[in-house]
mmCIF file of C-alpha atoms in Angstrom:
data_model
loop_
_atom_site.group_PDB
_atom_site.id
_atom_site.type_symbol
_atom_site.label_atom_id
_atom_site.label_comp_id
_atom_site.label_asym_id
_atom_site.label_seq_id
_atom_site.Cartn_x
_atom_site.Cartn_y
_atom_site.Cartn_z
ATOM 1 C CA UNK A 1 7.206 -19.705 34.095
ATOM 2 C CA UNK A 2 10.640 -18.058 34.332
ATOM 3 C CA UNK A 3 10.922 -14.645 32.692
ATOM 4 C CA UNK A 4 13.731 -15.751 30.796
ATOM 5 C CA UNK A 5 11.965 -18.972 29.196
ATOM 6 C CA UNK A 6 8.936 -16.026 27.725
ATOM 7 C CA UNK A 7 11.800 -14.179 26.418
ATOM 8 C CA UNK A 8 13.118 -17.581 24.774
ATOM 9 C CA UNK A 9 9.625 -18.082 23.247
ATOM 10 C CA UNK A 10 9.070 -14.462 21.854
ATOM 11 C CA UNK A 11 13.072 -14.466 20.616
ATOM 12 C CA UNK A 12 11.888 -17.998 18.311
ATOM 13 C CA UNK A 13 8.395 -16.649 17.684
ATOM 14 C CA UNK A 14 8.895 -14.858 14.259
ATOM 15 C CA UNK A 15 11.275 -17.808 12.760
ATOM 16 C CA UNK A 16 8.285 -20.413 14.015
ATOM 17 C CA UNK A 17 5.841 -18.372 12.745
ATOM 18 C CA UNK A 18 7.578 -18.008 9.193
ATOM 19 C CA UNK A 19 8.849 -21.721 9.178
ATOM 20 C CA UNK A 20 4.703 -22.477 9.799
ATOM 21 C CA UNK A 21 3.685 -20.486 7.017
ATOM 22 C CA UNK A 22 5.892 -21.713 4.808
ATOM 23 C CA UNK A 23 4.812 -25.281 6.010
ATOM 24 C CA UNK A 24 1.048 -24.396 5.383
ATOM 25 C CA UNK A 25 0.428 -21.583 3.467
ATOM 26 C CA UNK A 26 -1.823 -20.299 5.930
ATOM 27 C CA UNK A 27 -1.336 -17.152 8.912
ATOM 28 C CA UNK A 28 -3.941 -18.464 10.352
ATOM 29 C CA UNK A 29 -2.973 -22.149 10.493
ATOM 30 C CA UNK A 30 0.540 -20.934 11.402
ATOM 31 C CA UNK A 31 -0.368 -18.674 14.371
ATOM 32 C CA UNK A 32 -2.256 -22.003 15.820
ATOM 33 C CA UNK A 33 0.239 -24.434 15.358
ATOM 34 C CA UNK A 34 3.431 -21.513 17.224
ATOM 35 C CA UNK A 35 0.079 -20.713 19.867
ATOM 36 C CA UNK A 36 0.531 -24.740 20.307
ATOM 37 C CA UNK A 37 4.129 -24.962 20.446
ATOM 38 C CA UNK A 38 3.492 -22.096 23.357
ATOM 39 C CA UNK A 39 1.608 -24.362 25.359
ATOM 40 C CA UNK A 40 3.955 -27.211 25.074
ATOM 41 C CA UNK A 41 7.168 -25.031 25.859
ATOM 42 C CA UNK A 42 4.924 -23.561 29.189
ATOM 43 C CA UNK A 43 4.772 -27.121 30.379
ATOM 44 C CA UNK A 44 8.426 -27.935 29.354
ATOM 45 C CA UNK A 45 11.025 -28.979 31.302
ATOM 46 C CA UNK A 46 13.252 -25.900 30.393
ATOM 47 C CA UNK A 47 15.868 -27.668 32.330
ATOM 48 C CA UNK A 48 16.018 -30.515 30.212
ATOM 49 C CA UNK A 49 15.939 -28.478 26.917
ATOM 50 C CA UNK A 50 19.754 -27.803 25.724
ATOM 51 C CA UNK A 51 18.680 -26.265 22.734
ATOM 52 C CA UNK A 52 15.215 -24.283 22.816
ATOM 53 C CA UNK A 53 15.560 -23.148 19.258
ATOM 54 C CA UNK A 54 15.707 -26.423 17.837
ATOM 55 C CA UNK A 55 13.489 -27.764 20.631
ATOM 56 C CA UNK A 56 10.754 -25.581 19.218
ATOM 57 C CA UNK A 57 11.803 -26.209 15.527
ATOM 58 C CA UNK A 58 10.791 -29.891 16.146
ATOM 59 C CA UNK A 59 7.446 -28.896 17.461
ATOM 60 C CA UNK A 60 6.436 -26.663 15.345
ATOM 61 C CA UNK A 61 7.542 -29.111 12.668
ATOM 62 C CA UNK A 62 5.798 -31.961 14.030
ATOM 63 C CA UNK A 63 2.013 -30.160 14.569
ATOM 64 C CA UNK A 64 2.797 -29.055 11.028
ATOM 65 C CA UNK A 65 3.521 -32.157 9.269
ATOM 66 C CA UNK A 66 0.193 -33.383 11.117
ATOM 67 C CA UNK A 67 -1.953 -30.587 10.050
ATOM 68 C CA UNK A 68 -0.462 -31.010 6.624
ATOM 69 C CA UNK A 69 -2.637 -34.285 5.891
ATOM 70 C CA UNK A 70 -5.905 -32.446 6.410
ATOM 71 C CA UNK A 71 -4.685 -29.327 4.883
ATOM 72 C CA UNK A 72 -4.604 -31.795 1.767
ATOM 73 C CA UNK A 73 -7.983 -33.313 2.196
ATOM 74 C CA UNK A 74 -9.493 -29.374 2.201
ATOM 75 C CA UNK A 75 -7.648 -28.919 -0.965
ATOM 76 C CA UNK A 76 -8.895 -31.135 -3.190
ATOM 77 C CA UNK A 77 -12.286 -30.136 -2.772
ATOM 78 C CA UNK A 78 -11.579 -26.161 -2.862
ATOM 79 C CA UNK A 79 -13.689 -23.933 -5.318
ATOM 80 C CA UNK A 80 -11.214 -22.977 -7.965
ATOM 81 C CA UNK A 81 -7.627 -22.026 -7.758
ATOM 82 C CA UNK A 82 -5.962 -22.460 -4.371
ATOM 83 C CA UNK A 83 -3.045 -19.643 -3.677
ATOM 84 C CA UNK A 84 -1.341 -19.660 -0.116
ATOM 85 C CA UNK A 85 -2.636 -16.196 1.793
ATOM 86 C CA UNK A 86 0.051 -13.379 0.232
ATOM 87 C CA UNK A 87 2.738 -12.293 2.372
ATOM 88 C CA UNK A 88 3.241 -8.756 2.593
ATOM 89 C CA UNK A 89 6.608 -7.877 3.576
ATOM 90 C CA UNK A 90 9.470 -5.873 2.833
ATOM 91 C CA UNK A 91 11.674 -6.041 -0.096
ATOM 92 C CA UNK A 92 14.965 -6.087 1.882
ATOM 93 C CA UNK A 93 16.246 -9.877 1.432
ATOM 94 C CA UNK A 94 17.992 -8.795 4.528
ATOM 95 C CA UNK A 95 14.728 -9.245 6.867
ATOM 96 C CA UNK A 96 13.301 -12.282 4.109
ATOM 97 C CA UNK A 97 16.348 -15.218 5.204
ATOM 98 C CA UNK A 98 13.848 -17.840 3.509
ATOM 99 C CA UNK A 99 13.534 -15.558 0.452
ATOM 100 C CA UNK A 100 10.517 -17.761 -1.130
ATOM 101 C CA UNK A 101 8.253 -16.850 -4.068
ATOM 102 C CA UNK A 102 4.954 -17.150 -4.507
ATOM 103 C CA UNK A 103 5.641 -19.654 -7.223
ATOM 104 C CA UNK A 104 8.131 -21.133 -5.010
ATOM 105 C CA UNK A 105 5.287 -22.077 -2.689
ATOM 106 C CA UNK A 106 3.247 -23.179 -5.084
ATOM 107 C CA UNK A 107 5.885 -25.514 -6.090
ATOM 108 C CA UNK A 108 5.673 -27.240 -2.769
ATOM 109 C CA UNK A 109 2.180 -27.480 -2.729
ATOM 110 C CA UNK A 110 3.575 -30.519 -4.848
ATOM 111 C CA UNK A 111 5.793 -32.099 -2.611
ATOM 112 C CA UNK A 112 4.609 -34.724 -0.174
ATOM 113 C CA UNK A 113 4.557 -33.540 3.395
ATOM 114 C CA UNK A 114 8.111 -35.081 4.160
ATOM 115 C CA UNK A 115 9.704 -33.652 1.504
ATOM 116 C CA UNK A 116 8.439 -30.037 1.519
ATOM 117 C CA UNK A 117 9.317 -30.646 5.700
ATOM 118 C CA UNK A 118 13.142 -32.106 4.663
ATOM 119 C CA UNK A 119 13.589 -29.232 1.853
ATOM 120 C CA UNK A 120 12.339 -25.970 4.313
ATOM 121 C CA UNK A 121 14.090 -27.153 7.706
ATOM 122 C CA UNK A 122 17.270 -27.811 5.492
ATOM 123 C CA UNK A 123 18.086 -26.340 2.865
ATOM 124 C CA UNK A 124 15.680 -22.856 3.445
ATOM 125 C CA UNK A 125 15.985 -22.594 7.492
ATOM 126 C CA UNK A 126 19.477 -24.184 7.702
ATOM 127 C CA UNK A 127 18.866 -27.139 10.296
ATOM 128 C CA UNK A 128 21.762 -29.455 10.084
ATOM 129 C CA UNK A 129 20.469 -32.977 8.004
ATOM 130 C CA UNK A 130 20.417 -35.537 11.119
ATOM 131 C CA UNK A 131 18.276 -32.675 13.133
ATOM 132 C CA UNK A 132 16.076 -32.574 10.656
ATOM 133 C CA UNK A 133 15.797 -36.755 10.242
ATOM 134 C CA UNK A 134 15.505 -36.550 14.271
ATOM 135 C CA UNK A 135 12.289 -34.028 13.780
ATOM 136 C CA UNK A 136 10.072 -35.739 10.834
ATOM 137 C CA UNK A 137 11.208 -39.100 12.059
ATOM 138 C CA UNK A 138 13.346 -40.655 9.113
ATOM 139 C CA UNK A 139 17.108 -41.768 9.281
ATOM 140 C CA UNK A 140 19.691 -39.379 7.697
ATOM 141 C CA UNK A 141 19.913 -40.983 4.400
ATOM 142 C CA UNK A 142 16.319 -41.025 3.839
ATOM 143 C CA UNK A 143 15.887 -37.108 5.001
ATOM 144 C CA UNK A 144 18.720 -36.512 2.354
ATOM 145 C CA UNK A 145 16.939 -38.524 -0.758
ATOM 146 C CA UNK A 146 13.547 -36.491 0.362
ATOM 147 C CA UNK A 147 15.286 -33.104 0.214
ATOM 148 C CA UNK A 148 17.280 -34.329 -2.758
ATOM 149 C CA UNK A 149 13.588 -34.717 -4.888
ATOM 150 C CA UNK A 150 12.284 -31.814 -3.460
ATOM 151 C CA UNK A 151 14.899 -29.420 -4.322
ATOM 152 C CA UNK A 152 14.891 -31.346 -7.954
ATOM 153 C CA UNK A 153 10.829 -29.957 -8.307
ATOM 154 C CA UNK A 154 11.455 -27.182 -6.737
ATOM 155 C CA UNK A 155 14.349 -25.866 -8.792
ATOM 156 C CA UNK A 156 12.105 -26.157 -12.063
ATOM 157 C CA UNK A 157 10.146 -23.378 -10.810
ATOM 158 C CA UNK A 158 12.836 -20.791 -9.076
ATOM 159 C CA UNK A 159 12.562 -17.496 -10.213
ATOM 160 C CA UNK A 160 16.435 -17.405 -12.915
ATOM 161 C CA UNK A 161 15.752 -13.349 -12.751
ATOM 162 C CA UNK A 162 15.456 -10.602 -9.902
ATOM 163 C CA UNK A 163 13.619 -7.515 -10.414
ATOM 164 C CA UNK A 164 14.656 -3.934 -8.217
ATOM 165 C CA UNK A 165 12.085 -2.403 -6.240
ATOM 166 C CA UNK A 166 12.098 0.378 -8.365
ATOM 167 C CA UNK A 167 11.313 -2.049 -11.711
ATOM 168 C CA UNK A 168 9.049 -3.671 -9.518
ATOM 169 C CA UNK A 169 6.951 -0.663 -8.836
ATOM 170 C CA UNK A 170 7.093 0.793 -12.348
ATOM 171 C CA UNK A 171 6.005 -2.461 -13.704
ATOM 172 C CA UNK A 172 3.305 -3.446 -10.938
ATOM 173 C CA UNK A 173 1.921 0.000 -11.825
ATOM 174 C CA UNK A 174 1.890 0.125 -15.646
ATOM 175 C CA UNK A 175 0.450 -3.357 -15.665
ATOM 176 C CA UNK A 176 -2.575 -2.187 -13.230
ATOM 177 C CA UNK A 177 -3.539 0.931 -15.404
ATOM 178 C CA UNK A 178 -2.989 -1.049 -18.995
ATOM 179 C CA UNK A 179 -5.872 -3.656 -16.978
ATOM 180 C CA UNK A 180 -7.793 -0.718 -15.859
ATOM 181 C CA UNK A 181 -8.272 0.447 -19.453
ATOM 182 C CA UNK A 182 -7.701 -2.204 -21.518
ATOM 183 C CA UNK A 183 -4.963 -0.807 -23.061
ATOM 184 C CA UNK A 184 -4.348 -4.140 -25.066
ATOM 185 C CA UNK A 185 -0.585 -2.835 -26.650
ATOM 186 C CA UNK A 186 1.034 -1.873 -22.834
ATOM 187 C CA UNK A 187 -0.628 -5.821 -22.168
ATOM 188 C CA UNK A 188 1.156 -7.360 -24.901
ATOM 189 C CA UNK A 189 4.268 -5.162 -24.293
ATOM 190 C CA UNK A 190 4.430 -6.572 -20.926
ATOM 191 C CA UNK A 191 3.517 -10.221 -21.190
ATOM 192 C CA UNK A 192 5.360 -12.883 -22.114
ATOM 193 C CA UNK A 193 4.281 -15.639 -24.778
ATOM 194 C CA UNK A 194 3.457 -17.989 -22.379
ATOM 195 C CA UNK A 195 2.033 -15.924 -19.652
ATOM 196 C CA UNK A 196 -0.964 -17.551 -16.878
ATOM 197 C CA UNK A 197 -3.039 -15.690 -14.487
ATOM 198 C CA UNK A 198 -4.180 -17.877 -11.092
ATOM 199 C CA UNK A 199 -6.538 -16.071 -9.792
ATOM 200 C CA UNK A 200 -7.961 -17.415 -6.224
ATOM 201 C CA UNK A 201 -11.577 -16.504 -4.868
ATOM 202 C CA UNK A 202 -12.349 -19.445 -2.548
ATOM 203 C CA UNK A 203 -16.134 -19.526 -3.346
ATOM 204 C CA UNK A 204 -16.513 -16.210 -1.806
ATOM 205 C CA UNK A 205 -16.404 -13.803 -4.882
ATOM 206 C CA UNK A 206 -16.483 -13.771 -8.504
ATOM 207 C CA UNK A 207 -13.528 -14.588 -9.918
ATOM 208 C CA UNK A 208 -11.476 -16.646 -12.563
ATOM 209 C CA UNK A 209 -11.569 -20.559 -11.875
ATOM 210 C CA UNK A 210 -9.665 -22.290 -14.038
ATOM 211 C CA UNK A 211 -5.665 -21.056 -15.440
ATOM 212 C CA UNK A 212 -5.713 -18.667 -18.050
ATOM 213 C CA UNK A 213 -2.999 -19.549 -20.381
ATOM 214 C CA UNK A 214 -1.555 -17.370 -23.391
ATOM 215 C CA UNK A 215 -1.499 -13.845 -24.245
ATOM 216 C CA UNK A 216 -4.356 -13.942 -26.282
ATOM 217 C CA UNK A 217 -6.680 -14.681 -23.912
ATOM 218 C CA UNK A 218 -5.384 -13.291 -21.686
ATOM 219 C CA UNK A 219 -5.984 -9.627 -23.575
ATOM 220 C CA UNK A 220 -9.513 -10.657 -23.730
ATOM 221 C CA UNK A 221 -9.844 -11.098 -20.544
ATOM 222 C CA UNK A 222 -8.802 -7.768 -19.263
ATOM 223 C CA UNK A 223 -10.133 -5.988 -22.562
ATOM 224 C CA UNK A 224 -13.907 -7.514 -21.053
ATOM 225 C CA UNK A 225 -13.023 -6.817 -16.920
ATOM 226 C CA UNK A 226 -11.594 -2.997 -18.618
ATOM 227 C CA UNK A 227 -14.606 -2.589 -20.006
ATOM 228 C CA UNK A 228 -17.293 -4.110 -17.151
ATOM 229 C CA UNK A 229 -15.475 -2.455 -14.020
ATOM 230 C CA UNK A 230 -12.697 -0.981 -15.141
ATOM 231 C CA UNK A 231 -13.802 2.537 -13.725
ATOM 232 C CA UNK A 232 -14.214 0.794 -10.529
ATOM 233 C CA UNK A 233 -10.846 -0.646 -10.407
ATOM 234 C CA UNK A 234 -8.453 1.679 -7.642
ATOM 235 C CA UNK A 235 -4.698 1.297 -6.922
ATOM 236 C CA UNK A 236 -3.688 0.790 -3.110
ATOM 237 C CA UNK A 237 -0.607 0.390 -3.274
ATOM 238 C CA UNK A 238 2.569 -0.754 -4.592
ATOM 239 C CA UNK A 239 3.647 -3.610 -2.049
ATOM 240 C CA UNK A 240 5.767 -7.018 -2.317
ATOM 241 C CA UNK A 241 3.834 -10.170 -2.195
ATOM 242 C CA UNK A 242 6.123 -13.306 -1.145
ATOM 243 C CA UNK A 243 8.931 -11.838 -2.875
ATOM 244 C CA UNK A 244 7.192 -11.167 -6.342
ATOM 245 C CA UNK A 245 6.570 -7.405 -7.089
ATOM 246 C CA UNK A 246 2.504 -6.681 -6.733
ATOM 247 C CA UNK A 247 -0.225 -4.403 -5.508
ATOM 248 C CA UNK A 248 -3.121 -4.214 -3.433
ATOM 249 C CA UNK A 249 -6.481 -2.928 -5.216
ATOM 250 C CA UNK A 250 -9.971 -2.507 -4.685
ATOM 251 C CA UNK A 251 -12.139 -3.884 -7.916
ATOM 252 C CA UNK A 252 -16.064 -3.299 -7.992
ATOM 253 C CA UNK A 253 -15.646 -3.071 -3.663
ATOM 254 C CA UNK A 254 -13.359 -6.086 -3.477
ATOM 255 C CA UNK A 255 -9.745 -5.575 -1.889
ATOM 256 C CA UNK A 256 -7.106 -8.285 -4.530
ATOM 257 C CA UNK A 257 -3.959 -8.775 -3.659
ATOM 258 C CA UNK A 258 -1.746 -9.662 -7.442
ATOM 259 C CA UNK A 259 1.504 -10.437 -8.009
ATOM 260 C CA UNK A 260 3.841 -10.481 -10.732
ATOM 261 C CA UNK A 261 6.151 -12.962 -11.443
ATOM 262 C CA UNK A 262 8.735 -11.569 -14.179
ATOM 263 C CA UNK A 263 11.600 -12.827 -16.529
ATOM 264 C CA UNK A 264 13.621 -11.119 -18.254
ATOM 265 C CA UNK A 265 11.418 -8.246 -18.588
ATOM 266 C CA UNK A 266 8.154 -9.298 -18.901
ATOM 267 C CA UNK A 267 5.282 -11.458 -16.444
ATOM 268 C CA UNK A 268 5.230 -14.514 -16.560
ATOM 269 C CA UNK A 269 2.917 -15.492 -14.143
ATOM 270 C CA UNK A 270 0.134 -13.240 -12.482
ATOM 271 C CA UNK A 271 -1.142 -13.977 -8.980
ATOM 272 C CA UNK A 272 -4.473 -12.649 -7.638
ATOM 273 C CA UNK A 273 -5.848 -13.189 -4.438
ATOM 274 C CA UNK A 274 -9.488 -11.922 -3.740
ATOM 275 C CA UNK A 275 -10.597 -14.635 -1.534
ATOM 276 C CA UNK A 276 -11.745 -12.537 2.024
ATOM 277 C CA UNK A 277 -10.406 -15.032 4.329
ATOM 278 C CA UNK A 278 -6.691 -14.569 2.840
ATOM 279 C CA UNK A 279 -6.994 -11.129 3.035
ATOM 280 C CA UNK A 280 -8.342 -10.283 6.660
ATOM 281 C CA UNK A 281 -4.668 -9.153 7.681
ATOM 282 C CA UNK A 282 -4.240 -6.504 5.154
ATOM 283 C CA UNK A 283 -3.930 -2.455 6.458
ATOM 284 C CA UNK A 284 -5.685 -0.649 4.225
ATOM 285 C CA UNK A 285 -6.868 2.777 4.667
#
C-alpha cells in the first residue's frame, strides 16, 4: 500500500474511532469495527475512491449498524444497569466536535439503529443528508423523518445548562467527600428533588441494580455505603466523563468512574461505572 493511502487512514482514524463509539458505546467494539474498516481500505481501490473520508464514513457506518443488532440482543439480558464505557477526555469543546453527554448517549440507546445512525452522521458529524441516505441505505426523505424523531427524543434529554471546569471540579469534589462521610446536609445541598443514580457493575462487582430515584433515598444510600466503606473510599482524580463533570475513585479496592450531570446548580443525574471491562483503559497510578 502507498504511503500516502496509511497516512489517509491514520488522518480519518480518530473521527472513525469517535463516530464508532458513539455508534456503540463500546472502545472496544469501536477499535474492531475502524481495525475492519483498515482491512477493507488495504484492499481498496484507492484509485476509485474520490472521497476517502466519506468512503470510510460509510464503512465504518455500515459494520456499525450491523453490530448494532447484536449489541441489542446482549443488552437485554445484561445484569443490572447498562452505561456505555466513560470517555475520558478533555474539557476543551474545542478537541470534543460531537460534544455528547453521557445522558446524551443514553438517550440513543433508545433510538432504533437507523435513527441513532441518521441523527450522529448528520446532525453530530455533519455528513450532508443524501450521503448519509447513500450509507444506511434509505432515500433522502426517509433519512430526514429518521433524524427528524431522533433529534425529537434526543432533545428531551440535552443537558439546558453548562457547568465550568472549575464548578465542575469544586462540585465533583464536594459531592465525593459529603459520600465519603455521609455528610447527609452537603447531599441534600447538592441534589436536586428529583435526582437518580445509575450505577453499572456488569455482574462483576457489587453494586446498585436497579435506578435510585429521589433524594431521600438516595441519602440513605450513601449514609449506609459512608458508613460500610466509607474509610475505604479514595479520590483519583478530578476528570471529565463524556462531557459531564466526574471523578475516578477507588472504593473497598474497586476503581468507579461517576459522573455528574447538573442543572442549574445541583445533580441531577449521577453516573457510576465500576464494571472492570469498561474500565480496562483507565491510567491510574
Amino acid at each position: 500500500m502507498r504511503p500516502d493511502a496509511v497516512a489517509t487512514f491514520e488522518t480519518q482514524r480518530p473521527r472513525l474511532l469517535r463516530l464508532a463509539y458513539r455508534m456503540l458505546g463500546s472502545h472496544a467494539e469501536a477499535e474492531d469495527m475502524v481495525q475492519e474498516a483498515w482491512l477493507r481500505w488495504q484492499n481498496g481501490d484507492h484509485g476509485q475512491i474520490a472521497e476517502p473520508a466519506a468512503w470510510l464514513t460509510r464503512v465504518v457506518s455500515r459494520l456499525c449498524l450491523d453490530q448494532m443488532k447484536s449489541a441489542r440482543a446482549r443488552r437485554e439480558t445484561y445484569p443490572g444497569t447498562w452505561l456505555p464505557e466513560p470517555l475520558i477526555e478533555e474539557a476543551d469543546d474545542a478537541l470534543r466536535p460531537d460534544n455528547l453527554t453521557l445522558s446524551l448517549m443514553l438517550a440513543l440507546e433508545r433510538l432504533s439503529p437507523l435513527e441513532r445512525a441518521a441523527f450522529l452522521l448528520h446532525d453530530v458529524f455533519g455528513q450532508p443528508m443524501d450521503d448519509v441516505a447513500g450509507t444506511i441505505g434509505r432515500s433522502p426523505a426517509a433519512t430526514r423523518q429518521l433524524a427528524a424523531r431522533a433529534r425529537a427524543h434526543v432533545q428531551i434529554d440535552r443537558p439546558r445548562y453548562d457547568v465550568s471546569r472549575a464548578a465542575g471540579e469544586e462540585l465533583a469534589r464536594a459531592f465525593f467527600h459529603a459520600c465519603k462521610t455521609g455528610d447527609a446536609a452537603a447531599l441534600s445541598a447538592m441534589l436536586a428533588s428529583g435526582a437518580t443514580l445509575h450505577s453499572d457493575g456488569g455482574g462483576k462487582v457489587v453494586t446498585v441494580l436497579n435506578v435510585i430515584e429521589g433524594v431521600e433515598n438516595l441519602l440513605r444510600l450513601f449514609e449506609n455505603l459512608a458508613r460500610k466503606v466509607g474509610d475505604g473510599m479514595e479520590f483519583l482524580g478530578y476528570t471529565v466523563i463524556d462531557g459531564l463533570p466526574g471523578f475516578v475513585s477507588r472504593q473497598g479496592g474497586t476503581i468507579q468512574t461517576t459522573a455528574l450531570e447538573v442543572e442549574d446548580g445541583r445533580i441531577t443525574r449521577i453516573y457510576i461505572t465500576r464494571n472492570p471491562d469498561k474500565l480496562t483503559g483507565l491510567a491510574i497510578h
